[in-house]
Amino acid sequence: MAKDKKCAHPACNCQAKEGSDYCSNYCETAGGTAEIQCNCGHPDCSIRSGA
Ligand SMILES: [Zn+2]
Ligand SMILES: [Zn+2]
């Protein structure tokens, strides 16, 4: 299960991409900031637009 790495963004629940600590460019950019919500656009993180 070594591949099962979570995105390094504190507020992100996505799986990190292979070879990266983050799931997306968004998280890679925002990973250093302590955001309360992730806006990477992945379904796992779009808690506001839950249908
Ligand atoms: Zn996310
Ligand atoms: Zn992420």
PDB file of N, CA, C and O and ligand atoms in Angstrom:
ATOM      1  N   MET A   1       0.823  -1.203   0.000  1.00  0.00           N
ATOM      2  CA  MET A   1       0.000   0.000   0.000  1.00  0.00           C
ATOM      3  C   MET A   1       0.861   1.258   0.000  1.00  0.00           C
ATOM      4  O   MET A   1       0.487   2.301   0.468  1.00  0.00           O
ATOM      5  N   ALA A   2       2.071   1.134  -0.463  1.00  0.00           N
ATOM      6  CA  ALA A   2       2.984   2.267  -0.463  1.00  0.00           C
ATOM      7  C   ALA A   2       2.534   3.344  -1.436  1.00  0.00           C
ATOM      8  O   ALA A   2       2.850   4.499  -1.283  1.00  0.00           O
ATOM      9  N   LYS A   3       1.740   2.947  -2.411  1.00  0.00           N
ATOM     10  CA  LYS A   3       1.282   3.918  -3.394  1.00  0.00           C
ATOM     11  C   LYS A   3       0.104   4.736  -2.885  1.00  0.00           C
ATOM     12  O   LYS A   3      -0.263   5.725  -3.470  1.00  0.00           O
ATOM     13  N   ASP A   4      -0.475   4.273  -1.799  1.00  0.00           N
ATOM     14  CA  ASP A   4      -1.656   4.933  -1.286  1.00  0.00           C
ATOM     15  C   ASP A   4      -1.271   6.165  -0.477  1.00  0.00           C
ATOM     16  O   ASP A   4      -1.392   6.199   0.734  1.00  0.00           O
ATOM     17  N   LYS A   5      -0.823   7.185  -1.163  1.00  0.00           N
ATOM     18  CA  LYS A   5      -0.340   8.390  -0.485  1.00  0.00           C
ATOM     19  C   LYS A   5      -1.343   9.525  -0.631  1.00  0.00           C
ATOM     20  O   LYS A   5      -1.803   9.815  -1.728  1.00  0.00           O
ATOM     21  N   LYS A   6      -1.658  10.143   0.487  1.00  0.00           N
ATOM     22  CA  LYS A   6      -2.609  11.240   0.442  1.00  0.00           C
ATOM     23  C   LYS A   6      -1.916  12.525   0.020  1.00  0.00           C
ATOM     24  O   LYS A   6      -0.730  12.715   0.247  1.00  0.00           O
ATOM     25  N   CYS A   7      -2.689  13.385  -0.602  1.00  0.00           N
ATOM     26  CA  CYS A   7      -2.179  14.684  -1.008  1.00  0.00           C
ATOM     27  C   CYS A   7      -1.640  15.438   0.206  1.00  0.00           C
ATOM     28  O   CYS A   7      -2.206  15.378   1.285  1.00  0.00           O
ATOM     29  N   ALA A   8      -0.529  16.145   0.006  1.00  0.00           N
ATOM     30  CA  ALA A   8       0.132  16.827   1.113  1.00  0.00           C
ATOM     31  C   ALA A   8      -0.585  18.113   1.514  1.00  0.00           C
ATOM     32  O   ALA A   8      -0.233  18.725   2.520  1.00  0.00           O
ATOM     33  N   HIS A   9      -1.561  18.513   0.745  1.00  0.00           N
ATOM     34  CA  HIS A   9      -2.336  19.687   1.133  1.00  0.00           C
ATOM     35  C   HIS A   9      -3.138  19.350   2.383  1.00  0.00           C
ATOM     36  O   HIS A   9      -3.854  18.360   2.413  1.00  0.00           O
ATOM     37  N   PRO A  10      -3.013  20.179   3.434  1.00  0.00           N
ATOM     38  CA  PRO A  10      -3.663  19.874   4.721  1.00  0.00           C
ATOM     39  C   PRO A  10      -5.171  19.676   4.607  1.00  0.00           C
ATOM     40  O   PRO A  10      -5.747  18.879   5.325  1.00  0.00           O
ATOM     41  N   ALA A  11      -5.806  20.410   3.700  1.00  0.00           N
ATOM     42  CA  ALA A  11      -7.260  20.368   3.606  1.00  0.00           C
ATOM     43  C   ALA A  11      -7.745  19.468   2.478  1.00  0.00           C
ATOM     44  O   ALA A  11      -8.917  19.424   2.170  1.00  0.00           O
ATOM     45  N   CYS A  12      -6.832  18.751   1.858  1.00  0.00           N
ATOM     46  CA  CYS A  12      -7.196  17.933   0.717  1.00  0.00           C
ATOM     47  C   CYS A  12      -7.314  16.462   1.107  1.00  0.00           C
ATOM     48  O   CYS A  12      -6.527  15.956   1.894  1.00  0.00           O
ATOM     49  N   ASN A  13      -8.295  15.806   0.540  1.00  0.00           N
ATOM     50  CA  ASN A  13      -8.523  14.390   0.835  1.00  0.00           C
ATOM     51  C   ASN A  13      -8.212  13.492  -0.355  1.00  0.00           C
ATOM     52  O   ASN A  13      -8.510  12.304  -0.335  1.00  0.00           O
ATOM     53  N   CYS A  14      -7.649  14.060  -1.386  1.00  0.00           N
ATOM     54  CA  CYS A  14      -7.392  13.290  -2.605  1.00  0.00           C
ATOM     55  C   CYS A  14      -6.131  12.443  -2.470  1.00  0.00           C
ATOM     56  O   CYS A  14      -5.330  12.624  -1.559  1.00  0.00           O
ATOM     57  N   GLN A  15      -5.989  11.540  -3.410  1.00  0.00           N
ATOM     58  CA  GLN A  15      -4.776  10.751  -3.489  1.00  0.00           C
ATOM     59  C   GLN A  15      -3.719  11.549  -4.250  1.00  0.00           C
ATOM     60  O   GLN A  15      -4.022  12.157  -5.272  1.00  0.00           O
ATOM     61  N   ALA A  16      -2.520  11.533  -3.754  1.00  0.00           N
ATOM     62  CA  ALA A  16      -1.455  12.244  -4.440  1.00  0.00           C
ATOM     63  C   ALA A  16      -1.097  11.539  -5.741  1.00  0.00           C
ATOM     64  O   ALA A  16      -1.196  10.322  -5.849  1.00  0.00           O
ATOM     65  N   LYS A  17      -0.719  12.334  -6.712  1.00  0.00           N
ATOM     66  CA  LYS A  17      -0.309  11.748  -7.988  1.00  0.00           C
ATOM     67  C   LYS A  17       1.024  11.034  -7.812  1.00  0.00           C
ATOM     68  O   LYS A  17       1.836  11.394  -6.966  1.00  0.00           O
ATOM     69  N   GLU A  18       1.238  10.049  -8.660  1.00  0.00           N
ATOM     70  CA  GLU A  18       2.484   9.307  -8.582  1.00  0.00           C
ATOM     71  C   GLU A  18       3.651  10.228  -8.909  1.00  0.00           C
ATOM     72  O   GLU A  18       3.628  10.964  -9.888  1.00  0.00           O
ATOM     73  N   GLY A  19       4.653  10.200  -8.072  1.00  0.00           N
ATOM     74  CA  GLY A  19       5.817  11.048  -8.283  1.00  0.00           C
ATOM     75  C   GLY A  19       5.647  12.447  -7.731  1.00  0.00           C
ATOM     76  O   GLY A  19       6.516  13.296  -7.892  1.00  0.00           O
ATOM     77  N   SER A  20       4.509  12.687  -7.072  1.00  0.00           N
ATOM     78  CA  SER A  20       4.264  14.009  -6.507  1.00  0.00           C
ATOM     79  C   SER A  20       3.676  13.873  -5.109  1.00  0.00           C
ATOM     80  O   SER A  20       3.127  12.838  -4.758  1.00  0.00           O
ATOM     81  N   ASP A  21       3.818  14.931  -4.311  1.00  0.00           N
ATOM     82  CA  ASP A  21       3.229  14.913  -2.985  1.00  0.00           C
ATOM     83  C   ASP A  21       1.810  15.455  -2.995  1.00  0.00           C
ATOM     84  O   ASP A  21       1.119  15.439  -1.999  1.00  0.00           O
ATOM     85  N   TYR A  22       1.408  15.939  -4.178  1.00  0.00           N
ATOM     86  CA  TYR A  22       0.090  16.558  -4.269  1.00  0.00           C
ATOM     87  C   TYR A  22      -0.750  15.914  -5.370  1.00  0.00           C
ATOM     88  O   TYR A  22      -0.213  15.262  -6.260  1.00  0.00           O
ATOM     89  N   CYS A  23      -2.049  16.165  -5.320  1.00  0.00           N
ATOM     90  CA  CYS A  23      -2.943  15.562  -6.292  1.00  0.00           C
ATOM     91  C   CYS A  23      -3.068  16.404  -7.548  1.00  0.00           C
ATOM     92  O   CYS A  23      -3.519  15.927  -8.575  1.00  0.00           O
ATOM     93  N   SER A  24      -2.698  17.677  -7.448  1.00  0.00           N
ATOM     94  CA  SER A  24      -2.927  18.581  -8.566  1.00  0.00           C
ATOM     95  C   SER A  24      -2.011  19.783  -8.461  1.00  0.00           C
ATOM     96  O   SER A  24      -1.365  20.009  -7.438  1.00  0.00           O
ATOM     97  N   ASN A  25      -1.972  20.549  -9.539  1.00  0.00           N
ATOM     98  CA  ASN A  25      -1.180  21.765  -9.521  1.00  0.00           C
ATOM     99  C   ASN A  25      -1.713  22.750  -8.488  1.00  0.00           C
ATOM    100  O   ASN A  25      -0.963  23.514  -7.891  1.00  0.00           O
ATOM    101  N   TYR A  26      -3.006  22.722  -8.292  1.00  0.00           N
ATOM    102  CA  TYR A  26      -3.605  23.624  -7.306  1.00  0.00           C
ATOM    103  C   TYR A  26      -3.016  23.358  -5.926  1.00  0.00           C
ATOM    104  O   TYR A  26      -2.574  24.271  -5.232  1.00  0.00           O
ATOM    105  N   CYS A  27      -2.991  22.101  -5.541  1.00  0.00           N
ATOM    106  CA  CYS A  27      -2.498  21.749  -4.218  1.00  0.00           C
ATOM    107  C   CYS A  27      -0.999  21.992  -4.118  1.00  0.00           C
ATOM    108  O   CYS A  27      -0.489  22.354  -3.057  1.00  0.00           O
ATOM    109  N   GLU A  28      -0.308  21.801  -5.206  1.00  0.00           N
ATOM    110  CA  GLU A  28       1.127  22.034  -5.192  1.00  0.00           C
ATOM    111  C   GLU A  28       1.420  23.505  -4.932  1.00  0.00           C
ATOM    112  O   GLU A  28       2.380  23.870  -4.262  1.00  0.00           O
ATOM    113  N   THR A  29       0.570  24.362  -5.465  1.00  0.00           N
ATOM    114  CA  THR A  29       0.734  25.794  -5.267  1.00  0.00           C
ATOM    115  C   THR A  29       0.256  26.222  -3.886  1.00  0.00           C
ATOM    116  O   THR A  29       0.879  27.033  -3.217  1.00  0.00           O
ATOM    117  N   ALA A  30      -0.868  25.667  -3.467  1.00  0.00           N
ATOM    118  CA  ALA A  30      -1.478  26.077  -2.205  1.00  0.00           C
ATOM    119  C   ALA A  30      -1.036  25.208  -1.032  1.00  0.00           C
ATOM    120  O   ALA A  30      -1.436  25.429   0.096  1.00  0.00           O
ATOM    121  N   GLY A  31      -0.232  24.226  -1.296  1.00  0.00           N
ATOM    122  CA  GLY A  31       0.154  23.284  -0.256  1.00  0.00           C
ATOM    123  C   GLY A  31       0.868  23.920   0.917  1.00  0.00           C
ATOM    124  O   GLY A  31       0.811  23.419   2.028  1.00  0.00           O
ATOM    125  N   GLY A  32       1.534  25.042   0.667  1.00  0.00           N
ATOM    126  CA  GLY A  32       2.286  25.691   1.735  1.00  0.00           C
ATOM    127  C   GLY A  32       1.424  26.575   2.611  1.00  0.00           C
ATOM    128  O   GLY A  32       1.838  26.963   3.693  1.00  0.00           O
ATOM    129  N   THR A  33       0.227  26.877   2.147  1.00  0.00           N
ATOM    130  CA  THR A  33      -0.641  27.747   2.915  1.00  0.00           C
ATOM    131  C   THR A  33      -1.671  26.934   3.679  1.00  0.00           C
ATOM    132  O   THR A  33      -2.144  25.911   3.212  1.00  0.00           O
ATOM    133  N   ALA A  34      -2.022  27.418   4.852  1.00  0.00           N
ATOM    134  CA  ALA A  34      -2.964  26.684   5.697  1.00  0.00           C
ATOM    135  C   ALA A  34      -4.389  27.058   5.341  1.00  0.00           C
ATOM    136  O   ALA A  34      -5.044  27.828   6.014  1.00  0.00           O
ATOM    137  N   GLU A  35      -4.877  26.506   4.260  1.00  0.00           N
ATOM    138  CA  GLU A  35      -6.244  26.775   3.857  1.00  0.00           C
ATOM    139  C   GLU A  35      -7.188  25.834   4.586  1.00  0.00           C
ATOM    140  O   GLU A  35      -6.822  24.714   4.917  1.00  0.00           O
ATOM    141  N   ILE A  36      -8.407  26.313   4.801  1.00  0.00           N
ATOM    142  CA  ILE A  36      -9.381  25.474   5.497  1.00  0.00           C
ATOM    143  C   ILE A  36     -10.161  24.624   4.522  1.00  0.00           C
ATOM    144  O   ILE A  36     -10.824  23.677   4.887  1.00  0.00           O
ATOM    145  N   GLN A  37     -10.077  24.965   3.231  1.00  0.00           N
ATOM    146  CA  GLN A  37     -10.806  24.193   2.231  1.00  0.00           C
ATOM    147  C   GLN A  37      -9.956  24.031   0.988  1.00  0.00           C
ATOM    148  O   GLN A  37      -9.248  24.938   0.577  1.00  0.00           O
ATOM    149  N   CYS A  38     -10.053  22.853   0.408  1.00  0.00           N
ATOM    150  CA  CYS A  38      -9.314  22.599  -0.817  1.00  0.00           C
ATOM    151  C   CYS A  38     -10.183  22.905  -2.030  1.00  0.00           C
ATOM    152  O   CYS A  38     -11.355  22.587  -2.047  1.00  0.00           O
ATOM    153  N   ASN A  39      -9.603  23.522  -3.019  1.00  0.00           N
ATOM    154  CA  ASN A  39     -10.345  23.858  -4.237  1.00  0.00           C
ATOM    155  C   ASN A  39      -9.685  23.236  -5.460  1.00  0.00           C
ATOM    156  O   ASN A  39      -9.645  23.825  -6.528  1.00  0.00           O
ATOM    157  N   CYS A  40      -9.168  22.064  -5.273  1.00  0.00           N
ATOM    158  CA  CYS A  40      -8.450  21.433  -6.374  1.00  0.00           C
ATOM    159  C   CYS A  40      -9.396  20.995  -7.486  1.00  0.00           C
ATOM    160  O   CYS A  40      -8.991  20.788  -8.611  1.00  0.00           O
ATOM    161  N   GLY A  41     -10.698  20.873  -7.162  1.00  0.00           N
ATOM    162  CA  GLY A  41     -11.682  20.530  -8.179  1.00  0.00           C
ATOM    163  C   GLY A  41     -12.022  19.062  -8.238  1.00  0.00           C
ATOM    164  O   GLY A  41     -12.923  18.652  -8.961  1.00  0.00           O
ATOM    165  N   HIS A  42     -11.328  18.257  -7.484  1.00  0.00           N
ATOM    166  CA  HIS A  42     -11.627  16.834  -7.474  1.00  0.00           C
ATOM    167  C   HIS A  42     -12.929  16.560  -6.685  1.00  0.00           C
ATOM    168  O   HIS A  42     -13.224  17.277  -5.738  1.00  0.00           O
ATOM    169  N   PRO A  43     -13.671  15.557  -7.100  1.00  0.00           N
ATOM    170  CA  PRO A  43     -14.939  15.234  -6.455  1.00  0.00           C
ATOM    171  C   PRO A  43     -14.813  15.040  -4.942  1.00  0.00           C
ATOM    172  O   PRO A  43     -15.713  15.419  -4.193  1.00  0.00           O
ATOM    173  N   ASP A  44     -13.732  14.484  -4.497  1.00  0.00           N
ATOM    174  CA  ASP A  44     -13.538  14.233  -3.082  1.00  0.00           C
ATOM    175  C   ASP A  44     -13.478  15.523  -2.269  1.00  0.00           C
ATOM    176  O   ASP A  44     -13.702  15.530  -1.074  1.00  0.00           O
ATOM    177  N   CYS A  45     -13.166  16.612  -2.932  1.00  0.00           N
ATOM    178  CA  CYS A  45     -12.965  17.876  -2.237  1.00  0.00           C
ATOM    179  C   CYS A  45     -14.087  18.875  -2.479  1.00  0.00           C
ATOM    180  O   CYS A  45     -14.170  19.890  -1.823  1.00  0.00           O
ATOM    181  N   SER A  46     -14.943  18.601  -3.432  1.00  0.00           N
ATOM    182  CA  SER A  46     -16.009  19.548  -3.728  1.00  0.00           C
ATOM    183  C   SER A  46     -17.173  19.341  -2.774  1.00  0.00           C
ATOM    184  O   SER A  46     -18.234  18.862  -3.140  1.00  0.00           O
ATOM    185  N   ILE A  47     -16.938  19.704  -1.528  1.00  0.00           N
ATOM    186  CA  ILE A  47     -17.945  19.495  -0.505  1.00  0.00           C
ATOM    187  C   ILE A  47     -19.070  20.519  -0.596  1.00  0.00           C
ATOM    188  O   ILE A  47     -20.126  20.340  -0.045  1.00  0.00           O
ATOM    189  N   ARG A  48     -18.815  21.601  -1.312  1.00  0.00           N
ATOM    190  CA  ARG A  48     -19.811  22.677  -1.385  1.00  0.00           C
ATOM    191  C   ARG A  48     -20.860  22.371  -2.452  1.00  0.00           C
ATOM    192  O   ARG A  48     -22.001  22.761  -2.321  1.00  0.00           O
ATOM    193  N   SER A  49     -20.463  21.698  -3.488  1.00  0.00           N
ATOM    194  CA  SER A  49     -21.394  21.452  -4.574  1.00  0.00           C
ATOM    195  C   SER A  49     -21.895  20.010  -4.564  1.00  0.00           C
ATOM    196  O   SER A  49     -21.963  19.346  -5.575  1.00  0.00           O
ATOM    197  N   GLY A  50     -22.189  19.524  -3.382  1.00  0.00           N
ATOM    198  CA  GLY A  50     -22.667  18.152  -3.291  1.00  0.00           C
ATOM    199  C   GLY A  50     -24.123  18.054  -3.715  1.00  0.00           C
ATOM    200  O   GLY A  50     -24.982  18.672  -3.113  1.00  0.00           O
ATOM    201  N   ALA A  51     -24.392  17.259  -4.708  1.00  0.00           N
ATOM    202  CA  ALA A  51     -25.759  17.160  -5.222  1.00  0.00           C
ATOM    203  C   ALA A  51     -26.565  16.161  -4.401  1.00  0.00           C
ATOM    204  O   ALA A  51     -26.752  15.057  -4.845  1.00  0.00           O
TER     205      ALA A  51
HETATM  206 ZN    ZN B   1      -8.267  18.453  -2.975  1.00  0.00          ZN
HETATM  207 ZN    ZN B   2      -4.859  17.755  -3.256  1.00  0.00          ZN
END
